[in-house]
């Protein structure tokens, strides 16, 4: 049963840690599920999942550092490794001991790092298209990454707020089946926090521009030793993370289920076509509870 979730800035829970002030949406009651978004997104990315699951689960959707309403410390290290530490510190403050992970895009890399760091806390993992092993950053991202390294990408992204049609013509076709998704207002909700100050723009450019696959390659042995039930649902038309990486992940994780491939789905399909992700996740969780 779907329920209304408030994703306004004012409704965010804010948790203070050594990493700054982390903003998150905390909705529902039950066993906790922690949702980790990817590049240029926020907790808002998971709005359809929280609407579907908060009736039976405690859903915690975090704004990463350099994203959403989270306020990282000036000049903060916003690498995936530090993002993982930040989320674990937030969960400590919240008294959340064990949880399920739900991930997309770079959130998948962050979740993998969390799982190998504190495997006893992670009951299960649900992956959608994401960074895997040394496919990080994907070569398709090179132009965007170069712009970020030059300090230009945040401003380029900010330009889409007033010109959403430009997003539909350039970046939209890379991440959505329907290039006109999301709506102009949804696009503004996503992008406006990224460019709200010079510090925020610099942090976002660091996040996009300074990625390197060493943070995942170094955990491969620990990843292969994890005994965590894992679901992998993958869009086949994603130019960044093609299906071969879903199968690499499946082969690496001893308790992974067979990969569910979604023909024609793109990187952000959990947002664009949420039922394609929600249905297998719900079935997966039901199996775990049986």
mmCIF file of C-alpha atoms in Angstrom:
data_model
loop_
_atom_site.group_PDB
_atom_site.id
_atom_site.type_symbol
_atom_site.label_atom_id
_atom_site.label_comp_id
_atom_site.label_asym_id
_atom_site.label_seq_id
_atom_site.Cartn_x
_atom_site.Cartn_y
_atom_site.Cartn_z
ATOM 1 C CA UNK A 1 0.000 0.000 0.000
ATOM 2 C CA UNK A 2 1.488 3.343 -1.062
ATOM 3 C CA UNK A 3 1.769 6.147 1.472
ATOM 4 C CA UNK A 4 2.597 9.848 1.249
ATOM 5 C CA UNK A 5 6.186 10.714 2.208
ATOM 6 C CA UNK A 6 7.323 14.282 2.862
ATOM 7 C CA UNK A 7 10.591 14.990 1.029
ATOM 8 C CA UNK A 8 10.635 18.721 1.706
ATOM 9 C CA UNK A 9 13.788 20.316 3.091
ATOM 10 C CA UNK A 10 12.006 20.991 6.368
ATOM 11 C CA UNK A 11 11.006 17.346 6.782
ATOM 12 C CA UNK A 12 14.578 16.056 6.599
ATOM 13 C CA UNK A 13 16.013 14.561 9.776
ATOM 14 C CA UNK A 14 19.462 16.018 10.447
ATOM 15 C CA UNK A 15 22.205 14.082 12.244
ATOM 16 C CA UNK A 16 25.466 15.639 13.437
ATOM 17 C CA UNK A 17 28.659 13.585 13.090
ATOM 18 C CA UNK A 18 32.346 14.277 12.587
ATOM 19 C CA UNK A 19 31.546 14.516 8.851
ATOM 20 C CA UNK A 20 29.151 17.468 9.215
ATOM 21 C CA UNK A 21 25.364 17.531 9.232
ATOM 22 C CA UNK A 22 23.787 14.653 7.340
ATOM 23 C CA UNK A 23 20.236 15.114 6.076
ATOM 24 C CA UNK A 24 17.979 12.114 5.528
ATOM 25 C CA UNK A 25 14.385 11.001 5.188
ATOM 26 C CA UNK A 26 13.332 8.568 7.936
ATOM 27 C CA UNK A 27 9.885 7.095 7.305
ATOM 28 C CA UNK A 28 7.924 4.075 8.473
ATOM 29 C CA UNK A 29 8.438 1.413 11.113
ATOM 30 C CA UNK A 30 9.892 -2.075 11.006
ATOM 31 C CA UNK A 31 13.246 -3.574 10.085
ATOM 32 C CA UNK A 32 15.450 -0.763 8.676
ATOM 33 C CA UNK A 33 16.256 -0.429 4.992
ATOM 34 C CA UNK A 34 18.968 2.085 4.078
ATOM 35 C CA UNK A 35 18.735 3.644 0.601
ATOM 36 C CA UNK A 36 21.867 5.101 -1.057
ATOM 37 C CA UNK A 37 21.515 7.269 -4.177
ATOM 38 C CA UNK A 38 24.030 8.102 -6.892
ATOM 39 C CA UNK A 39 25.586 11.087 -8.656
ATOM 40 C CA UNK A 40 23.514 14.261 -8.751
ATOM 41 C CA UNK A 41 20.620 12.727 -6.831
ATOM 42 C CA UNK A 42 19.451 12.808 -3.202
ATOM 43 C CA UNK A 43 17.066 10.936 -0.921
ATOM 44 C CA UNK A 44 14.362 12.241 -3.279
ATOM 45 C CA UNK A 45 15.525 9.691 -5.876
ATOM 46 C CA UNK A 46 13.959 6.977 -3.701
ATOM 47 C CA UNK A 47 10.563 8.652 -3.265
ATOM 48 C CA UNK A 48 8.677 5.845 -5.043
ATOM 49 C CA UNK A 49 10.441 3.153 -3.018
ATOM 50 C CA UNK A 50 9.698 4.862 0.305
ATOM 51 C CA UNK A 51 6.073 5.358 -0.707
ATOM 52 C CA UNK A 52 5.827 1.624 -1.438
ATOM 53 C CA UNK A 53 7.794 0.236 1.501
ATOM 54 C CA UNK A 54 7.319 2.616 4.439
ATOM 55 C CA UNK A 55 4.061 0.912 5.355
ATOM 56 C CA UNK A 56 6.002 -2.145 6.525
ATOM 57 C CA UNK A 57 9.622 -1.049 6.821
ATOM 58 C CA UNK A 58 11.639 1.708 8.429
ATOM 59 C CA UNK A 59 13.081 3.414 5.358
ATOM 60 C CA UNK A 60 16.160 5.614 5.758
ATOM 61 C CA UNK A 61 17.199 7.514 2.617
ATOM 62 C CA UNK A 62 20.390 9.522 3.092
ATOM 63 C CA UNK A 63 21.584 12.619 1.243
ATOM 64 C CA UNK A 64 25.256 11.957 0.468
ATOM 65 C CA UNK A 65 27.909 14.576 1.138
ATOM 66 C CA UNK A 66 27.866 17.184 -1.680
ATOM 67 C CA UNK A 67 24.237 16.256 -2.401
ATOM 68 C CA UNK A 68 20.759 17.165 -1.206
ATOM 69 C CA UNK A 69 20.490 18.908 2.142
ATOM 70 C CA UNK A 70 23.577 17.329 3.732
ATOM 71 C CA UNK A 71 26.114 19.936 4.820
ATOM 72 C CA UNK A 72 29.602 18.458 4.770
ATOM 73 C CA UNK A 73 32.530 20.236 6.397
ATOM 74 C CA UNK A 74 34.303 22.795 4.176
ATOM 75 C CA UNK A 75 36.783 21.081 1.886
ATOM 76 C CA UNK A 76 35.579 17.648 3.033
ATOM 77 C CA UNK A 77 36.839 14.436 1.476
ATOM 78 C CA UNK A 78 33.708 13.283 -0.366
ATOM 79 C CA UNK A 79 35.197 10.054 -1.730
ATOM 80 C CA UNK A 80 33.103 6.884 -1.685
ATOM 81 C CA UNK A 81 35.188 5.571 1.208
ATOM 82 C CA UNK A 82 34.378 8.605 3.337
ATOM 83 C CA UNK A 83 30.719 8.529 2.291
ATOM 84 C CA UNK A 84 30.530 4.949 3.605
ATOM 85 C CA UNK A 85 32.074 6.009 6.909
ATOM 86 C CA UNK A 86 29.632 8.902 7.131
ATOM 87 C CA UNK A 87 26.561 6.712 6.647
ATOM 88 C CA UNK A 88 27.771 4.177 9.212
ATOM 89 C CA UNK A 89 28.406 7.002 11.688
ATOM 90 C CA UNK A 90 24.900 8.353 11.082
ATOM 91 C CA UNK A 91 23.358 4.922 11.653
ATOM 92 C CA UNK A 92 25.357 4.643 14.885
ATOM 93 C CA UNK A 93 23.904 7.956 16.056
ATOM 94 C CA UNK A 94 20.412 6.746 15.150
ATOM 95 C CA UNK A 95 20.859 3.479 17.041
ATOM 96 C CA UNK A 96 20.366 1.429 13.866
ATOM 97 C CA UNK A 97 22.430 -1.725 14.354
ATOM 98 C CA UNK A 98 21.440 -4.001 11.445
ATOM 99 C CA UNK A 99 19.782 -3.099 8.161
ATOM 100 C CA UNK A 100 19.127 -3.958 4.523
ATOM 101 C CA UNK A 101 20.941 -1.935 1.854
ATOM 102 C CA UNK A 102 19.260 -0.641 -1.327
ATOM 103 C CA UNK A 103 21.568 1.004 -3.862
ATOM 104 C CA UNK A 104 21.913 2.660 -7.253
ATOM 105 C CA UNK A 105 24.778 4.155 -9.287
ATOM 106 C CA UNK A 106 27.683 5.306 -7.081
ATOM 107 C CA UNK A 107 25.525 4.385 -4.088
ATOM 108 C CA UNK A 108 26.279 0.776 -5.019
ATOM 109 C CA UNK A 109 29.991 1.359 -4.581
ATOM 110 C CA UNK A 110 29.414 3.078 -1.244
ATOM 111 C CA UNK A 111 27.229 0.199 -0.095
ATOM 112 C CA UNK A 112 29.845 -2.374 -1.064
ATOM 113 C CA UNK A 113 32.417 -0.518 1.025
ATOM 114 C CA UNK A 114 29.980 -0.364 3.958
ATOM 115 C CA UNK A 115 29.310 -4.096 3.703
ATOM 116 C CA UNK A 116 32.946 -5.170 3.749
ATOM 117 C CA UNK A 117 33.700 -2.691 6.542
ATOM 118 C CA UNK A 118 30.961 -3.910 8.893
ATOM 119 C CA UNK A 119 29.498 -7.093 7.363
ATOM 120 C CA UNK A 120 27.710 -8.178 10.534
ATOM 121 C CA UNK A 121 25.434 -5.148 10.298
ATOM 122 C CA UNK A 122 24.177 -5.759 6.753
ATOM 123 C CA UNK A 123 21.341 -8.309 6.526
ATOM 124 C CA UNK A 124 20.937 -8.066 2.743
ATOM 125 C CA UNK A 125 21.898 -6.002 -0.302
ATOM 126 C CA UNK A 126 19.695 -4.979 -3.241
ATOM 127 C CA UNK A 127 21.653 -3.580 -6.184
ATOM 128 C CA UNK A 128 20.502 -1.743 -9.266
ATOM 129 C CA UNK A 129 22.915 -0.477 -11.947
ATOM 130 C CA UNK A 130 26.030 0.746 -10.151
ATOM 131 C CA UNK A 131 29.814 1.025 -9.996
ATOM 132 C CA UNK A 132 31.488 -2.390 -9.914
ATOM 133 C CA UNK A 133 35.178 -3.296 -9.462
ATOM 134 C CA UNK A 134 37.373 -1.461 -12.011
ATOM 135 C CA UNK A 135 34.532 -0.147 -14.199
ATOM 136 C CA UNK A 136 34.790 3.063 -12.223
ATOM 137 C CA UNK A 137 34.546 5.683 -13.368
ATOM 138 C CA UNK A 138 33.023 4.230 -16.551
ATOM 139 C CA UNK A 139 34.661 5.460 -19.748
ATOM 140 C CA UNK A 140 31.321 6.913 -20.889
ATOM 141 C CA UNK A 141 31.670 9.378 -18.009
ATOM 142 C CA UNK A 142 35.038 10.740 -19.172
ATOM 143 C CA UNK A 143 33.726 14.024 -20.613
ATOM 144 C CA UNK A 144 31.635 14.750 -17.513
ATOM 145 C CA UNK A 145 34.508 13.789 -15.233
ATOM 146 C CA UNK A 146 36.889 16.104 -17.095
ATOM 147 C CA UNK A 147 34.439 18.998 -16.737
ATOM 148 C CA UNK A 148 34.216 18.312 -12.997
ATOM 149 C CA UNK A 149 38.000 18.228 -12.650
ATOM 150 C CA UNK A 150 38.104 21.629 -14.360
ATOM 151 C CA UNK A 151 35.514 22.936 -11.893
ATOM 152 C CA UNK A 152 32.847 23.374 -14.580
ATOM 153 C CA UNK A 153 30.407 20.493 -14.253
ATOM 154 C CA UNK A 154 28.334 21.817 -11.350
ATOM 155 C CA UNK A 155 27.634 25.041 -13.252
ATOM 156 C CA UNK A 156 26.784 23.078 -16.398
ATOM 157 C CA UNK A 157 24.313 21.005 -14.413
ATOM 158 C CA UNK A 158 22.914 24.130 -12.780
ATOM 159 C CA UNK A 159 22.061 25.505 -16.182
ATOM 160 C CA UNK A 160 19.443 22.801 -16.606
ATOM 161 C CA UNK A 161 17.266 24.377 -13.895
ATOM 162 C CA UNK A 162 16.290 27.211 -16.238
ATOM 163 C CA UNK A 163 16.626 25.105 -19.386
ATOM 164 C CA UNK A 164 15.211 21.650 -18.652
ATOM 165 C CA UNK A 165 14.836 21.018 -22.363
ATOM 166 C CA UNK A 166 18.646 21.030 -22.596
ATOM 167 C CA UNK A 167 18.766 18.210 -20.052
ATOM 168 C CA UNK A 168 16.312 16.232 -22.188
ATOM 169 C CA UNK A 169 18.576 16.714 -25.202
ATOM 170 C CA UNK A 170 21.933 15.951 -23.568
ATOM 171 C CA UNK A 171 22.087 14.049 -20.274
ATOM 172 C CA UNK A 172 18.523 12.724 -20.141
ATOM 173 C CA UNK A 173 19.041 10.131 -22.911
ATOM 174 C CA UNK A 174 22.042 8.723 -21.007
ATOM 175 C CA UNK A 175 20.128 7.880 -17.841
ATOM 176 C CA UNK A 176 16.381 7.645 -18.623
ATOM 177 C CA UNK A 177 14.380 5.737 -21.250
ATOM 178 C CA UNK A 178 12.209 8.832 -21.581
ATOM 179 C CA UNK A 179 14.674 11.727 -22.046
ATOM 180 C CA UNK A 180 12.012 14.168 -20.789
ATOM 181 C CA UNK A 181 11.999 12.477 -17.389
ATOM 182 C CA UNK A 182 12.090 14.056 -14.798
ATOM 183 C CA UNK A 183 9.737 17.046 -14.898
ATOM 184 C CA UNK A 184 11.257 20.553 -14.667
ATOM 185 C CA UNK A 185 10.228 20.798 -11.011
ATOM 186 C CA UNK A 186 11.711 17.376 -10.192
ATOM 187 C CA UNK A 187 14.895 18.414 -11.979
ATOM 188 C CA UNK A 188 15.063 21.607 -9.912
ATOM 189 C CA UNK A 189 14.642 19.646 -6.659
ATOM 190 C CA UNK A 190 17.607 17.465 -7.618
ATOM 191 C CA UNK A 191 19.981 20.114 -8.970
ATOM 192 C CA UNK A 192 19.344 23.254 -6.909
ATOM 193 C CA UNK A 193 21.109 21.978 -3.754
ATOM 194 C CA UNK A 194 24.189 21.008 -5.786
ATOM 195 C CA UNK A 195 24.752 24.604 -6.909
ATOM 196 C CA UNK A 196 23.434 26.523 -3.895
ATOM 197 C CA UNK A 197 26.887 27.917 -2.979
ATOM 198 C CA UNK A 198 30.451 27.988 -4.257
ATOM 199 C CA UNK A 199 31.409 25.467 -1.555
ATOM 200 C CA UNK A 200 28.617 23.097 -2.598
ATOM 201 C CA UNK A 201 29.619 23.372 -6.267
ATOM 202 C CA UNK A 202 33.251 22.680 -5.422
ATOM 203 C CA UNK A 203 32.293 19.649 -3.320
ATOM 204 C CA UNK A 204 30.103 18.237 -6.087
ATOM 205 C CA UNK A 205 32.866 18.730 -8.660
ATOM 206 C CA UNK A 206 35.230 16.861 -6.339
ATOM 207 C CA UNK A 207 32.738 14.033 -5.976
ATOM 208 C CA UNK A 208 32.375 13.588 -9.728
ATOM 209 C CA UNK A 209 35.919 14.417 -10.778
ATOM 210 C CA UNK A 210 38.104 12.619 -8.276
ATOM 211 C CA UNK A 211 36.690 9.099 -8.484
ATOM 212 C CA UNK A 212 39.064 6.212 -9.029
ATOM 213 C CA UNK A 213 38.425 2.491 -9.038
ATOM 214 C CA UNK A 214 41.123 1.700 -6.462
ATOM 215 C CA UNK A 215 38.553 2.060 -3.680
ATOM 216 C CA UNK A 216 36.640 -0.942 -5.035
ATOM 217 C CA UNK A 217 39.511 -3.021 -6.405
ATOM 218 C CA UNK A 218 41.147 -3.052 -2.984
ATOM 219 C CA UNK A 219 38.061 -4.648 -1.376
ATOM 220 C CA UNK A 220 37.612 -7.461 -3.924
ATOM 221 C CA UNK A 221 38.827 -10.268 -1.637
ATOM 222 C CA UNK A 222 36.558 -9.096 1.195
ATOM 223 C CA UNK A 223 33.642 -8.719 -1.217
ATOM 224 C CA UNK A 224 34.101 -12.303 -2.391
ATOM 225 C CA UNK A 225 34.043 -13.476 1.229
ATOM 226 C CA UNK A 226 30.754 -11.776 2.134
ATOM 227 C CA UNK A 227 27.945 -14.101 3.172
ATOM 228 C CA UNK A 228 25.171 -11.555 2.634
ATOM 229 C CA UNK A 229 22.076 -12.436 0.554
ATOM 230 C CA UNK A 230 22.112 -10.144 -2.482
ATOM 231 C CA UNK A 231 19.619 -9.153 -5.166
ATOM 232 C CA UNK A 232 20.850 -7.699 -8.467
ATOM 233 C CA UNK A 233 18.332 -5.995 -10.787
ATOM 234 C CA UNK A 234 19.933 -4.442 -13.864
ATOM 235 C CA UNK A 235 18.827 -2.312 -16.795
ATOM 236 C CA UNK A 236 20.383 -3.596 -20.014
ATOM 237 C CA UNK A 237 20.484 -0.275 -21.916
ATOM 238 C CA UNK A 238 22.680 1.615 -19.438
ATOM 239 C CA UNK A 239 25.722 3.025 -21.314
ATOM 240 C CA UNK A 240 27.666 3.437 -18.050
ATOM 241 C CA UNK A 241 27.173 0.036 -16.441
ATOM 242 C CA UNK A 242 26.401 -2.693 -19.021
ATOM 243 C CA UNK A 243 25.036 -6.078 -17.848
ATOM 244 C CA UNK A 244 28.457 -7.762 -17.756
ATOM 245 C CA UNK A 245 29.087 -5.884 -14.505
ATOM 246 C CA UNK A 246 25.910 -7.229 -12.951
ATOM 247 C CA UNK A 247 27.211 -10.723 -13.662
ATOM 248 C CA UNK A 248 30.660 -9.857 -12.293
ATOM 249 C CA UNK A 249 28.951 -8.792 -9.089
ATOM 250 C CA UNK A 250 26.809 -11.929 -9.028
ATOM 251 C CA UNK A 251 29.881 -14.135 -9.446
ATOM 252 C CA UNK A 252 31.770 -12.220 -6.743
ATOM 253 C CA UNK A 253 29.059 -12.392 -4.073
ATOM 254 C CA UNK A 254 28.618 -15.951 -2.709
ATOM 255 C CA UNK A 255 24.996 -15.376 -1.658
ATOM 256 C CA UNK A 256 23.822 -13.456 -4.737
ATOM 257 C CA UNK A 257 20.614 -14.484 -6.519
ATOM 258 C CA UNK A 258 20.471 -14.815 -10.295
ATOM 259 C CA UNK A 259 20.680 -11.454 -12.049
ATOM 260 C CA UNK A 260 17.322 -9.984 -13.098
ATOM 261 C CA UNK A 261 17.888 -8.193 -16.414
ATOM 262 C CA UNK A 262 15.428 -5.486 -17.494
ATOM 263 C CA UNK A 263 15.498 -5.127 -21.259
ATOM 264 C CA UNK A 264 15.869 -1.504 -22.330
ATOM 265 C CA UNK A 265 15.986 -0.069 -18.810
ATOM 266 C CA UNK A 266 18.487 2.713 -18.068
ATOM 267 C CA UNK A 267 20.625 3.728 -15.094
ATOM 268 C CA UNK A 268 17.906 5.506 -13.127
ATOM 269 C CA UNK A 269 15.122 2.976 -13.792
ATOM 270 C CA UNK A 270 14.271 2.602 -10.050
ATOM 271 C CA UNK A 271 13.024 6.200 -10.216
ATOM 272 C CA UNK A 272 11.581 6.194 -13.733
ATOM 273 C CA UNK A 273 9.855 2.787 -13.582
ATOM 274 C CA UNK A 274 9.783 1.978 -9.865
ATOM 275 C CA UNK A 275 7.646 -1.174 -10.086
ATOM 276 C CA UNK A 276 10.437 -2.874 -12.059
ATOM 277 C CA UNK A 277 12.628 -2.552 -8.974
ATOM 278 C CA UNK A 278 10.098 -2.544 -6.140
ATOM 279 C CA UNK A 279 8.477 -5.853 -7.047
ATOM 280 C CA UNK A 280 11.668 -7.964 -6.974
ATOM 281 C CA UNK A 281 12.937 -6.136 -3.877
ATOM 282 C CA UNK A 282 9.687 -6.862 -2.028
ATOM 283 C CA UNK A 283 9.801 -10.534 -3.081
ATOM 284 C CA UNK A 284 13.462 -10.728 -2.002
ATOM 285 C CA UNK A 285 12.692 -9.292 1.435
ATOM 286 C CA UNK A 286 9.720 -11.630 1.817
ATOM 287 C CA UNK A 287 11.991 -14.609 1.123
ATOM 288 C CA UNK A 288 14.485 -13.373 3.721
ATOM 289 C CA UNK A 289 11.769 -13.132 6.361
ATOM 290 C CA UNK A 290 10.339 -16.594 5.624
#
